[in-house]
PDB file of C-alpha atoms in Angstrom:
ATOM      1  CA  MET O1187     253.914  28.244 175.250  1.00  0.00           C
ATOM      2  CA  ALA O1188     255.722  25.387 174.039  1.00  0.00           C
ATOM      3  CA  VAL O1189     253.524  23.116 176.239  1.00  0.00           C
ATOM      4  CA  VAL O1190     250.254  24.962 175.599  1.00  0.00           C
ATOM      5  CA  ALA O1191     250.332  24.868 171.908  1.00  0.00           C
ATOM      6  CA  PRO O1192     250.443  21.013 171.520  1.00  0.00           C
ATOM      7  CA  LEU O1193     247.734  20.504 174.098  1.00  0.00           C
ATOM      8  CA  LEU O1194     245.503  22.943 172.452  1.00  0.00           C
ATOM      9  CA  ALA O1195     246.215  21.109 169.104  1.00  0.00           C
ATOM     10  CA  LEU O1196     245.340  17.849 170.767  1.00  0.00           C
ATOM     11  CA  LEU O1197     242.075  19.049 172.221  1.00  0.00           C
ATOM     12  CA  TYR O1198     241.250  20.412 168.766  1.00  0.00           C
ATOM     13  CA  SER O1199     241.808  17.232 167.221  1.00  0.00           C
ATOM     14  CA  VAL O1200     239.648  15.235 169.734  1.00  0.00           C
ATOM     15  CA  PRO O1201     236.338  15.299 167.753  1.00  0.00           C
ATOM     16  CA  GLY O1202     238.191  14.075 164.717  1.00  0.00           C
ATOM     17  CA  LEU O1203     239.842  11.333 166.538  1.00  0.00           C
ATOM     18  CA  CYS O1204     236.554  10.275 168.155  1.00  0.00           C
ATOM     19  CA  ARG O1205     234.824  10.183 164.715  1.00  0.00           C
ATOM     20  CA  TRP O1206     237.833   7.831 163.474  1.00  0.00           C
ATOM     21  CA  LEU O1207     237.492   5.561 166.226  1.00  0.00           C
ATOM     22  CA  ALA O1208     233.702   5.189 165.823  1.00  0.00           C
ATOM     23  CA  ARG O1209     234.412   3.712 162.250  1.00  0.00           C
ATOM     24  CA  PRO O1210     235.597   0.100 162.520  1.00  0.00           C
ATOM     25  CA  TYR O1211     237.906   0.530 159.786  1.00  0.00           C
ATOM     26  CA  TYR O1212     240.497   2.570 161.721  1.00  0.00           C
ATOM     27  CA  PRO O1213     240.557   0.554 164.860  1.00  0.00           C
ATOM     28  CA  LEU O1214     240.873  -2.851 163.090  1.00  0.00           C
ATOM     29  CA  SER O1215     243.593  -1.383 160.917  1.00  0.00           C
ATOM     30  CA  ALA O1216     245.518  -0.131 163.962  1.00  0.00           C
ATOM     31  CA  LEU O1217     245.042  -3.686 165.599  1.00  0.00           C
ATOM     32  CA  LEU O1218     246.504  -5.339 162.603  1.00  0.00           C
ATOM     33  CA  ALA O1219     249.178  -2.793 162.354  1.00  0.00           C
ATOM     34  CA  THR O1220     250.359  -3.485 165.798  1.00  0.00           C
ATOM     35  CA  ALA O1221     249.763  -7.272 165.791  1.00  0.00           C
ATOM     36  CA  PHE O1222     253.452  -8.333 165.887  1.00  0.00           C
ATOM     37  CA  LEU O1223     254.133  -5.845 168.590  1.00  0.00           C
ATOM     38  CA  LEU O1224     251.488  -7.209 170.784  1.00  0.00           C
ATOM     39  CA  VAL O1225     252.252 -10.766 170.115  1.00  0.00           C
ATOM     40  CA  ARG O1226     256.110 -10.163 170.866  1.00  0.00           C
ATOM     41  CA  LYS O1227     255.681  -7.844 173.827  1.00  0.00           C
ATOM     42  CA  VAL O1228     252.553  -8.879 175.660  1.00  0.00           C
ATOM     43  CA  PRO O1229     252.628 -11.857 178.109  1.00  0.00           C
ATOM     44  CA  PRO O1230     251.514 -14.477 177.972  1.00  0.00           C
ATOM     45  CA  LEU O1231     251.272 -14.194 174.125  1.00  0.00           C
ATOM     46  CA  CYS O1232     255.064 -13.871 173.879  1.00  0.00           C
ATOM     47  CA  GLN O1233     255.779 -16.983 176.066  1.00  0.00           C
ATOM     48  CA  GLY O1234     257.044 -19.801 173.955  1.00  0.00           C
ATOM     49  CA  LEU O1235     257.824 -17.811 170.935  1.00  0.00           C
ATOM     50  CA  PRO O1236     261.295 -18.455 169.250  1.00  0.00           C
ATOM     51  CA  SER O1237     263.832 -15.866 169.711  1.00  0.00           C
ATOM     52  CA  GLN O1238     267.430 -15.135 168.425  1.00  0.00           C
ATOM     53  CA  ARG O1239     268.373 -13.210 171.149  1.00  0.00           C
ATOM     54  CA  GLU O1240     271.566 -14.173 173.192  1.00  0.00           C
ATOM     55  CA  ASP O1241     269.657 -14.198 176.643  1.00  0.00           C
ATOM     56  CA  GLY O1242     266.684 -16.201 174.970  1.00  0.00           C
ATOM     57  CA  ASN O1243     264.078 -13.723 176.007  1.00  0.00           C
ATOM     58  CA  PRO O1244     260.942 -14.483 173.935  1.00  0.00           C
ATOM     59  CA  CYS O1245     259.310 -11.074 174.895  1.00  0.00           C
ATOM     60  CA  ASP O1246     261.811  -8.850 173.440  1.00  0.00           C
ATOM     61  CA  PHE O1247     262.806  -7.985 169.870  1.00  0.00           C
ATOM     62  CA  ASP O1248     265.842  -9.569 168.306  1.00  0.00           C
ATOM     63  CA  TRP O1249     268.617  -7.630 166.309  1.00  0.00           C
ATOM     64  CA  ARG O1250     266.639  -8.685 162.993  1.00  0.00           C
ATOM     65  CA  GLU O1251     263.356  -7.554 163.839  1.00  0.00           C
ATOM     66  CA  VAL O1252     264.773  -4.231 165.017  1.00  0.00           C
ATOM     67  CA  GLU O1253     266.507  -3.776 161.683  1.00  0.00           C
ATOM     68  CA  ILE O1254     263.100  -4.631 159.780  1.00  0.00           C
ATOM     69  CA  LEU O1255     261.271  -2.064 162.088  1.00  0.00           C
ATOM     70  CA  MET O1256     263.960   0.648 161.621  1.00  0.00           C
ATOM     71  CA  PHE O1257     263.627   0.150 157.737  1.00  0.00           C
ATOM     72  CA  LEU O1258     259.840   0.455 158.077  1.00  0.00           C
ATOM     73  CA  SER O1259     260.057   3.750 159.847  1.00  0.00           C
ATOM     74  CA  ALA O1260     262.387   5.090 157.210  1.00  0.00           C
ATOM     75  CA  ILE O1261     259.918   3.975 154.394  1.00  0.00           C
ATOM     76  CA  VAL O1262     257.046   5.654 156.359  1.00  0.00           C
ATOM     77  CA  MET O1263     258.865   8.957 156.806  1.00  0.00           C
ATOM     78  CA  MET O1264     259.847   9.040 153.062  1.00  0.00           C
ATOM     79  CA  LYS O1265     256.311   8.305 152.140  1.00  0.00           C
ATOM     80  CA  ASN O1266     254.713  10.810 154.373  1.00  0.00           C
ATOM     81  CA  ARG O1267     256.770  13.709 152.973  1.00  0.00           C
ATOM     82  CA  ARG O1268     254.364  13.900 150.163  1.00  0.00           C
ATOM     83  CA  SER O1269     251.220  13.261 152.227  1.00  0.00           C
ATOM     84  CA  ILE O1270     248.922  16.323 152.616  1.00  0.00           C
ATOM     85  CA  THR O1271     245.979  15.217 154.899  1.00  0.00           C
ATOM     86  CA  VAL O1272     246.048  13.225 158.214  1.00  0.00           C
ATOM     87  CA  GLU O1273     244.227  10.458 156.440  1.00  0.00           C
ATOM     88  CA  GLN O1274     247.140   9.949 153.990  1.00  0.00           C
ATOM     89  CA  HIS O1275     249.649   9.875 156.944  1.00  0.00           C
ATOM     90  CA  ILE O1276     247.499   7.344 158.788  1.00  0.00           C
ATOM     91  CA  GLY O1277     246.898   5.270 155.643  1.00  0.00           C
ATOM     92  CA  ASN O1278     250.767   4.987 154.912  1.00  0.00           C
ATOM     93  CA  ILE O1279     251.491   4.029 158.463  1.00  0.00           C
ATOM     94  CA  PHE O1280     248.831   1.376 158.472  1.00  0.00           C
ATOM     95  CA  MET O1281     249.810  -0.086 154.941  1.00  0.00           C
ATOM     96  CA  PHE O1282     253.530  -0.273 155.598  1.00  0.00           C
ATOM     97  CA  SER O1283     253.206  -1.650 159.152  1.00  0.00           C
ATOM     98  CA  LYS O1284     250.900  -4.438 157.752  1.00  0.00           C
ATOM     99  CA  VAL O1285     253.650  -5.352 155.287  1.00  0.00           C
ATOM    100  CA  ALA O1286     256.315  -5.406 158.039  1.00  0.00           C
ATOM    101  CA  ASN O1287     253.944  -7.434 160.249  1.00  0.00           C
ATOM    102  CA  ALA O1288     253.502 -10.136 157.597  1.00  0.00           C
ATOM    103  CA  ILE O1289     257.401 -10.426 156.988  1.00  0.00           C
ATOM    104  CA  LEU O1290     258.054 -10.580 160.752  1.00  0.00           C
ATOM    105  CA  PHE O1291     255.319 -13.218 161.281  1.00  0.00           C
ATOM    106  CA  PHE O1292     256.463 -15.366 158.241  1.00  0.00           C
ATOM    107  CA  ARG O1293     260.111 -15.030 159.757  1.00  0.00           C
ATOM    108  CA  LEU O1294     258.726 -16.139 163.062  1.00  0.00           C
ATOM    109  CA  ASP O1295     256.695 -19.092 161.957  1.00  0.00           C
ATOM    110  CA  ILE O1296     255.145 -19.788 158.514  1.00  0.00           C
ATOM    111  CA  ARG O1297     251.864 -20.814 160.201  1.00  0.00           C
ATOM    112  CA  MET O1298     251.659 -17.411 161.896  1.00  0.00           C
ATOM    113  CA  GLY O1299     252.571 -15.651 158.695  1.00  0.00           C
ATOM    114  CA  LEU O1300     249.684 -17.553 156.855  1.00  0.00           C
ATOM    115  CA  LEU O1301     247.381 -16.841 159.581  1.00  0.00           C
ATOM    116  CA  TYR O1302     248.134 -12.999 159.614  1.00  0.00           C
ATOM    117  CA  LEU O1303     247.867 -12.824 155.694  1.00  0.00           C
ATOM    118  CA  THR O1304     244.383 -14.532 155.779  1.00  0.00           C
ATOM    119  CA  LEU O1305     243.276 -12.022 158.325  1.00  0.00           C
ATOM    120  CA  CYS O1306     244.759  -9.156 156.249  1.00  0.00           C
ATOM    121  CA  ILE O1307     242.681 -10.398 153.046  1.00  0.00           C
ATOM    122  CA  VAL O1308     239.523 -10.814 155.024  1.00  0.00           C
ATOM    123  CA  PHE O1309     239.842  -7.336 156.365  1.00  0.00           C
ATOM    124  CA  LEU O1310     240.429  -5.957 152.908  1.00  0.00           C
ATOM    125  CA  MET O1311     237.476  -7.749 151.425  1.00  0.00           C
ATOM    126  CA  THR O1312     235.026  -7.083 154.124  1.00  0.00           C
ATOM    127  CA  CYS O1313     236.048  -3.605 155.693  1.00  0.00           C
ATOM    128  CA  LYS O1314     236.369  -0.742 153.178  1.00  0.00           C
ATOM    129  CA  PRO O1315     237.872   2.691 153.987  1.00  0.00           C
ATOM    130  CA  PRO O1316     235.106   5.191 154.939  1.00  0.00           C
ATOM    131  CA  LEU O1317     234.035   7.475 152.186  1.00  0.00           C
ATOM    132  CA  TYR O1318     233.948  11.344 152.708  1.00  0.00           C
ATOM    133  CA  MET O1319     230.320  12.324 153.743  1.00  0.00           C
ATOM    134  CA  GLY O1320     230.786  15.921 154.602  1.00  0.00           C
ATOM    135  CA  PRO O1321     229.307  18.843 152.984  1.00  0.00           C
ATOM    136  CA  GLU O1322     230.026  19.481 149.199  1.00  0.00           C
ATOM    137  CA  TYR O1323     228.558  21.292 146.199  1.00  0.00           C
ATOM    138  CA  ILE O1324     229.393  18.585 143.556  1.00  0.00           C
ATOM    139  CA  LYS O1325     227.318  16.921 140.875  1.00  0.00           C
ATOM    140  CA  TYR O1326     227.948  13.301 140.292  1.00  0.00           C
ATOM    141  CA  PHE O1327     227.790  12.133 136.694  1.00  0.00           C
ATOM    142  CA  SER O1328     227.031   8.841 135.162  1.00  0.00           C
ATOM    143  CA  ASP O1329     228.335   7.449 131.806  1.00  0.00           C
ATOM    144  CA  LYS O1330     225.040   8.911 130.165  1.00  0.00           C
ATOM    145  CA  THR O1331     224.948  12.332 131.875  1.00  0.00           C
ATOM    146  CA  ILE O1332     228.473  13.578 131.772  1.00  0.00           C
ATOM    147  CA  ASP O1333     228.536  14.554 128.057  1.00  0.00           C
ATOM    148  CA  GLU O1334     224.880  15.846 128.144  1.00  0.00           C
ATOM    149  CA  GLU O1335     225.626  18.026 131.121  1.00  0.00           C
ATOM    150  CA  LEU O1336     228.959  19.516 129.578  1.00  0.00           C
ATOM    151  CA  ASP O1337     227.145  20.483 126.483  1.00  0.00           C
ATOM    152  CA  ARG O1338     224.104  21.848 128.094  1.00  0.00           C
ATOM    153  CA  ASP O1339     225.317  25.373 128.582  1.00  0.00           C
ATOM    154  CA  LYS O1340     228.656  26.127 126.953  1.00  0.00           C
ATOM    155  CA  ARG O1341     228.944  29.314 129.000  1.00  0.00           C
ATOM    156  CA  VAL O1342     229.535  27.207 132.137  1.00  0.00           C
ATOM    157  CA  THR O1343     232.913  26.072 133.279  1.00  0.00           C
ATOM    158  CA  TRP O1344     233.265  22.615 134.701  1.00  0.00           C
ATOM    159  CA  ILE O1345     236.185  21.071 136.982  1.00  0.00           C
ATOM    160  CA  VAL O1346     235.427  17.377 137.042  1.00  0.00           C
ATOM    161  CA  GLU O1347     237.302  14.868 139.114  1.00  0.00           C
ATOM    162  CA  PHE O1348     237.586  11.360 137.652  1.00  0.00           C
ATOM    163  CA  PHE O1349     237.980   9.047 140.713  1.00  0.00           C
ATOM    164  CA  ALA O1350     237.617   5.546 141.878  1.00  0.00           C
ATOM    165  CA  ASN O1351     236.234   4.458 145.426  1.00  0.00           C
ATOM    166  CA  TRP O1352     239.168   1.876 145.823  1.00  0.00           C
ATOM    167  CA  SER O1353     241.835   4.393 145.446  1.00  0.00           C
ATOM    168  CA  SER O1354     243.332   5.797 148.621  1.00  0.00           C
ATOM    169  CA  GLU O1355     244.638   8.982 146.865  1.00  0.00           C
ATOM    170  CA  CYS O1356     240.914   9.699 145.667  1.00  0.00           C
ATOM    171  CA  GLN O1357     239.586   9.280 149.198  1.00  0.00           C
ATOM    172  CA  SER O1358     242.345  11.477 150.609  1.00  0.00           C
ATOM    173  CA  PHE O1359     241.460  14.079 148.054  1.00  0.00           C
ATOM    174  CA  ALA O1360     237.722  13.981 148.567  1.00  0.00           C
ATOM    175  CA  PRO O1361     237.517  16.399 151.307  1.00  0.00           C
ATOM    176  CA  ILE O1362     239.803  18.814 149.587  1.00  0.00           C
ATOM    177  CA  PHE O1363     237.625  18.831 146.361  1.00  0.00           C
ATOM    178  CA  ALA O1364     234.526  19.231 148.528  1.00  0.00           C
ATOM    179  CA  ASP O1365     236.007  22.190 150.391  1.00  0.00           C
ATOM    180  CA  LEU O1366     236.904  23.795 146.952  1.00  0.00           C
ATOM    181  CA  SER O1367     233.419  23.415 145.789  1.00  0.00           C
ATOM    182  CA  LEU O1368     232.013  25.114 148.635  1.00  0.00           C
ATOM    183  CA  LYS O1369     234.253  27.975 148.155  1.00  0.00           C
ATOM    184  CA  TYR O1370     234.309  28.527 144.520  1.00  0.00           C
ATOM    185  CA  ASN O1371     231.013  27.020 143.127  1.00  0.00           C
ATOM    186  CA  CYS O1372     228.665  29.752 141.294  1.00  0.00           C
ATOM    187  CA  SER O1373     226.361  29.675 138.528  1.00  0.00           C
ATOM    188  CA  GLY O1374     229.098  29.919 135.956  1.00  0.00           C
ATOM    189  CA  LEU O1375     231.832  27.655 137.526  1.00  0.00           C
ATOM    190  CA  HIS O1376     230.535  24.075 138.482  1.00  0.00           C
ATOM    191  CA  PHE O1377     232.181  20.994 140.181  1.00  0.00           C
ATOM    192  CA  GLY O1378     231.486  17.617 139.137  1.00  0.00           C
ATOM    193  CA  LYS O1379     232.766  13.928 139.834  1.00  0.00           C
ATOM    194  CA  VAL O1380     232.423  10.610 137.947  1.00  0.00           C
ATOM    195  CA  ASP O1381     233.449   7.303 139.246  1.00  0.00           C
ATOM    196  CA  VAL O1382     235.631   5.671 136.470  1.00  0.00           C
ATOM    197  CA  GLY O1383     235.900   2.597 138.562  1.00  0.00           C
ATOM    198  CA  ARG O1384     232.295   2.129 137.862  1.00  0.00           C
ATOM    199  CA  TYR O1385     231.762   3.662 134.459  1.00  0.00           C
ATOM    200  CA  THR O1386     234.667   2.199 132.525  1.00  0.00           C
ATOM    201  CA  ASP O1387     233.596   3.529 129.127  1.00  0.00           C
ATOM    202  CA  VAL O1388     233.957   7.064 130.588  1.00  0.00           C
ATOM    203  CA  SER O1389     237.574   6.286 131.522  1.00  0.00           C
ATOM    204  CA  THR O1390     238.252   5.047 127.997  1.00  0.00           C
ATOM    205  CA  ARG O1391     236.604   8.097 126.478  1.00  0.00           C
ATOM    206  CA  TYR O1392     238.560  10.683 128.518  1.00  0.00           C
ATOM    207  CA  LYS O1393     241.772   8.710 128.493  1.00  0.00           C
ATOM    208  CA  VAL O1394     241.899   8.045 132.338  1.00  0.00           C
ATOM    209  CA  SER O1395     243.711   4.904 133.336  1.00  0.00           C
ATOM    210  CA  THR O1396     241.964   2.748 136.031  1.00  0.00           C
ATOM    211  CA  SER O1397     244.819   0.217 136.498  1.00  0.00           C
ATOM    212  CA  PRO O1398     245.593  -0.587 140.174  1.00  0.00           C
ATOM    213  CA  LEU O1399     249.196   0.662 139.605  1.00  0.00           C
ATOM    214  CA  THR O1400     248.171   3.781 137.746  1.00  0.00           C
ATOM    215  CA  LYS O1401     249.096   7.403 138.886  1.00  0.00           C
ATOM    216  CA  GLN O1402     246.203   8.929 137.062  1.00  0.00           C
ATOM    217  CA  LEU O1403     243.688   8.586 139.973  1.00  0.00           C
ATOM    218  CA  PRO O1404     242.294  11.077 140.731  1.00  0.00           C
ATOM    219  CA  THR O1405     242.438  13.139 137.586  1.00  0.00           C
ATOM    220  CA  LEU O1406     241.074  16.828 137.367  1.00  0.00           C
ATOM    221  CA  ILE O1407     240.044  18.051 133.987  1.00  0.00           C
ATOM    222  CA  LEU O1408     238.866  21.722 133.331  1.00  0.00           C
ATOM    223  CA  PHE O1409     236.113  21.985 130.692  1.00  0.00           C
ATOM    224  CA  GLN O1410     235.350  25.367 129.042  1.00  0.00           C
ATOM    225  CA  GLY O1411     232.878  25.672 126.331  1.00  0.00           C
ATOM    226  CA  GLY O1412     232.320  21.741 126.687  1.00  0.00           C
ATOM    227  CA  THR O1413     235.927  21.138 125.586  1.00  0.00           C
ATOM    228  CA  GLU O1414     238.761  19.949 127.753  1.00  0.00           C
ATOM    229  CA  THR O1415     241.282  22.829 128.172  1.00  0.00           C
ATOM    230  CA  MET O1416     243.498  21.586 130.899  1.00  0.00           C
ATOM    231  CA  ARG O1417     244.119  18.391 133.221  1.00  0.00           C
ATOM    232  CA  ARG O1418     246.175  17.406 136.169  1.00  0.00           C
ATOM    233  CA  PRO O1419     248.040  15.041 136.369  1.00  0.00           C
ATOM    234  CA  GLN O1420     249.397  15.540 132.781  1.00  0.00           C
ATOM    235  CA  ILE O1421     250.375  12.734 130.526  1.00  0.00           C
ATOM    236  CA  ASP O1422     253.786  12.581 128.826  1.00  0.00           C
ATOM    237  CA  LYS O1423     254.608  11.386 125.486  1.00  0.00           C
ATOM    238  CA  LYS O1424     254.876   7.775 126.697  1.00  0.00           C
ATOM    239  CA  GLY O1425     251.522   7.920 128.176  1.00  0.00           C
ATOM    240  CA  ARG O1426     252.556   8.169 131.768  1.00  0.00           C
ATOM    241  CA  ALA O1427     251.215  10.416 134.366  1.00  0.00           C
ATOM    242  CA  VAL O1428     253.471  13.254 135.501  1.00  0.00           C
ATOM    243  CA  SER O1429     253.799  13.260 139.211  1.00  0.00           C
ATOM    244  CA  TRP O1430     251.586  16.008 140.803  1.00  0.00           C
ATOM    245  CA  THR O1431     250.553  16.798 144.250  1.00  0.00           C
ATOM    246  CA  PHE O1432     246.761  17.096 144.740  1.00  0.00           C
ATOM    247  CA  SER O1433     246.817  19.958 147.524  1.00  0.00           C
ATOM    248  CA  GLU O1434     244.209  22.653 147.780  1.00  0.00           C
ATOM    249  CA  GLU O1435     246.966  25.104 147.001  1.00  0.00           C
ATOM    250  CA  ASN O1436     248.252  23.438 143.952  1.00  0.00           C
ATOM    251  CA  VAL O1437     244.609  23.186 142.477  1.00  0.00           C
ATOM    252  CA  ILE O1438     243.782  26.736 143.117  1.00  0.00           C
ATOM    253  CA  ARG O1439     247.192  27.938 141.395  1.00  0.00           C
ATOM    254  CA  GLU O1440     247.305  25.612 138.517  1.00  0.00           C
ATOM    255  CA  PHE O1441     243.528  25.953 137.580  1.00  0.00           C
ATOM    256  CA  ASN O1442     243.555  29.684 138.254  1.00  0.00           C
ATOM    257  CA  LEU O1443     240.436  29.227 140.459  1.00  0.00           C
ATOM    258  CA  ASN O1444     240.274  32.794 141.729  1.00  0.00           C
ATOM    259  CA  GLU O1445     240.376  34.231 138.190  1.00  0.00           C
ATOM    260  CA  LEU O1446     237.818  31.666 137.103  1.00  0.00           C
ATOM    261  CA  TYR O1447     235.378  32.464 139.984  1.00  0.00           C
ATOM    262  CA  GLN O1448     235.706  36.114 139.422  1.00  0.00           C
ATOM    263  CA  LYS O1449     235.087  35.680 135.675  1.00  0.00           C
ATOM    264  CA  ALA O1450     232.143  33.486 136.208  1.00  0.00           C
ATOM    265  CA  LYS O1451     230.562  35.970 138.730  1.00  0.00           C
ATOM    266  CA  LYS O1452     231.007  38.847 136.422  1.00  0.00           C
ATOM    267  CA  GLN O1453     229.335  36.915 133.469  1.00  0.00           C
ATOM    268  CA  CYS O1454     226.565  35.840 135.913  1.00  0.00           C
ATOM    269  CA  ARG O1455     225.992  39.638 136.824  1.00  0.00           C
ATOM    270  CA  LEU O1456     225.853  40.485 133.156  1.00  0.00           C
ATOM    271  CA  ARG O1457     223.339  37.889 132.310  1.00  0.00           C
ATOM    272  CA  GLU O1458     221.051  38.772 135.212  1.00  0.00           C
ATOM    273  CA  GLY O1459     221.155  42.495 134.441  1.00  0.00           C
ATOM    274  CA  GLY O1460     220.593  42.179 130.742  1.00  0.00           C
ATOM    275  CA  PRO O1461     221.541  44.577 128.062  1.00  0.00           C
ATOM    276  CA  GLU O1462     221.203  48.313 128.809  1.00  0.00           C
ATOM    277  CA  GLU O1463     217.999  49.940 127.337  1.00  0.00           C
ATOM    278  CA  ALA O1464     218.363  52.133 124.323  1.00  0.00           C
ATOM    279  CA  PRO O1465     217.160  55.656 124.661  1.00  0.00           C
ATOM    280  CA  THR O1466     213.684  55.970 123.456  1.00  0.00           C
ATOM    281  CA  ALA O1467     213.330  57.438 119.846  1.00  0.00           C
ATOM    282  CA  GLN O1468     211.157  60.538 119.334  1.00  0.00           C
ATOM    283  CA  ALA O1469     207.759  59.649 118.068  1.00  0.00           C
ATOM    284  CA  PRO O1470     207.176  60.696 114.414  1.00  0.00           C
ATOM    285  CA  ALA O1471     204.686  63.360 113.718  1.00  0.00           C
ATOM    286  CA  ARG O1472     201.365  62.253 112.777  1.00  0.00           C
ATOM    287  CA  PRO O1473     200.165  62.945 109.226  1.00  0.00           C
ATOM    288  CA  ASP O1474     197.262  64.929 110.183  1.00  0.00           C
ATOM    289  CA  GLN O1475     199.172  67.253 112.304  1.00  0.00           C
ATOM    290  CA  GLU O1476     200.441  70.401 110.728  1.00  0.00           C
ATOM    291  CA  PRO O1477     203.536  72.240 111.754  1.00  0.00           C
ATOM    292  CA  LYS O1478     202.951  75.136 114.145  1.00  0.00           C
ATOM    293  CA  LYS O1479     204.127  77.707 111.787  1.00  0.00           C
ATOM    294  CA  ASP O1480     201.453  76.745 109.162  1.00  0.00           C
ATOM    295  CA  LYS O1481     198.894  77.195 111.892  1.00  0.00           C
TER     296      LYS O1481
END
């Protein structure tokens, strides 16, 4: 059983791995993340490289390179403790591996370091991470439509995500938010998104920072009656975002999605059914009709 379970998990993940490999971002990132390993270990690339080993073998790591790689492994393990999706794990591995590769190449030869840094910059400018394109029930707002839609029907509750395409955290949260929209969307509870990286006046209006070092992306805001009633992550008195994990369980618990969904469904049924009909009043007697006893 201990052998069968990992094999089944591997077979289950094969379609997802194939989809990743079909996108150029992931194979190229993997190539850049393992560039120093290939240069140092694969002959004839390693022939003629300088080495600080006692035996002078240029195709093996020296003690300083081993220290750097061990330090990289420790950082990746610490960062991945807070990762939720597979994309976040892989993104952390790629990012810190590229940083370690740059340090190792500069230590080996400044020319190789400059070449590797140039390749990373070209890759960053030309190859963007793939956006989530799966099923969802989300309405995308612009700077002109968000206020109009929130005020259109005050009975509708909105959960709006403020995101930016360049943010890796937003890209990792996209499939989670899409899955929530498929489970909880109804006529009284809607899900929306607005790109604050594109519409900067929206970020100013709703006080969502778009700085590259910000921890406010993504930001989820709950609107009830057209007014903000809750947001995550919260902002402290100094204007800094309080650390919060964007997992599906946290969103359901913090925003009381189950309760909001049941309440919205109940209100929808009441609106569709309408008020109960009052009992019909007895028609008054016509003036020309006489009581039976007079007859």
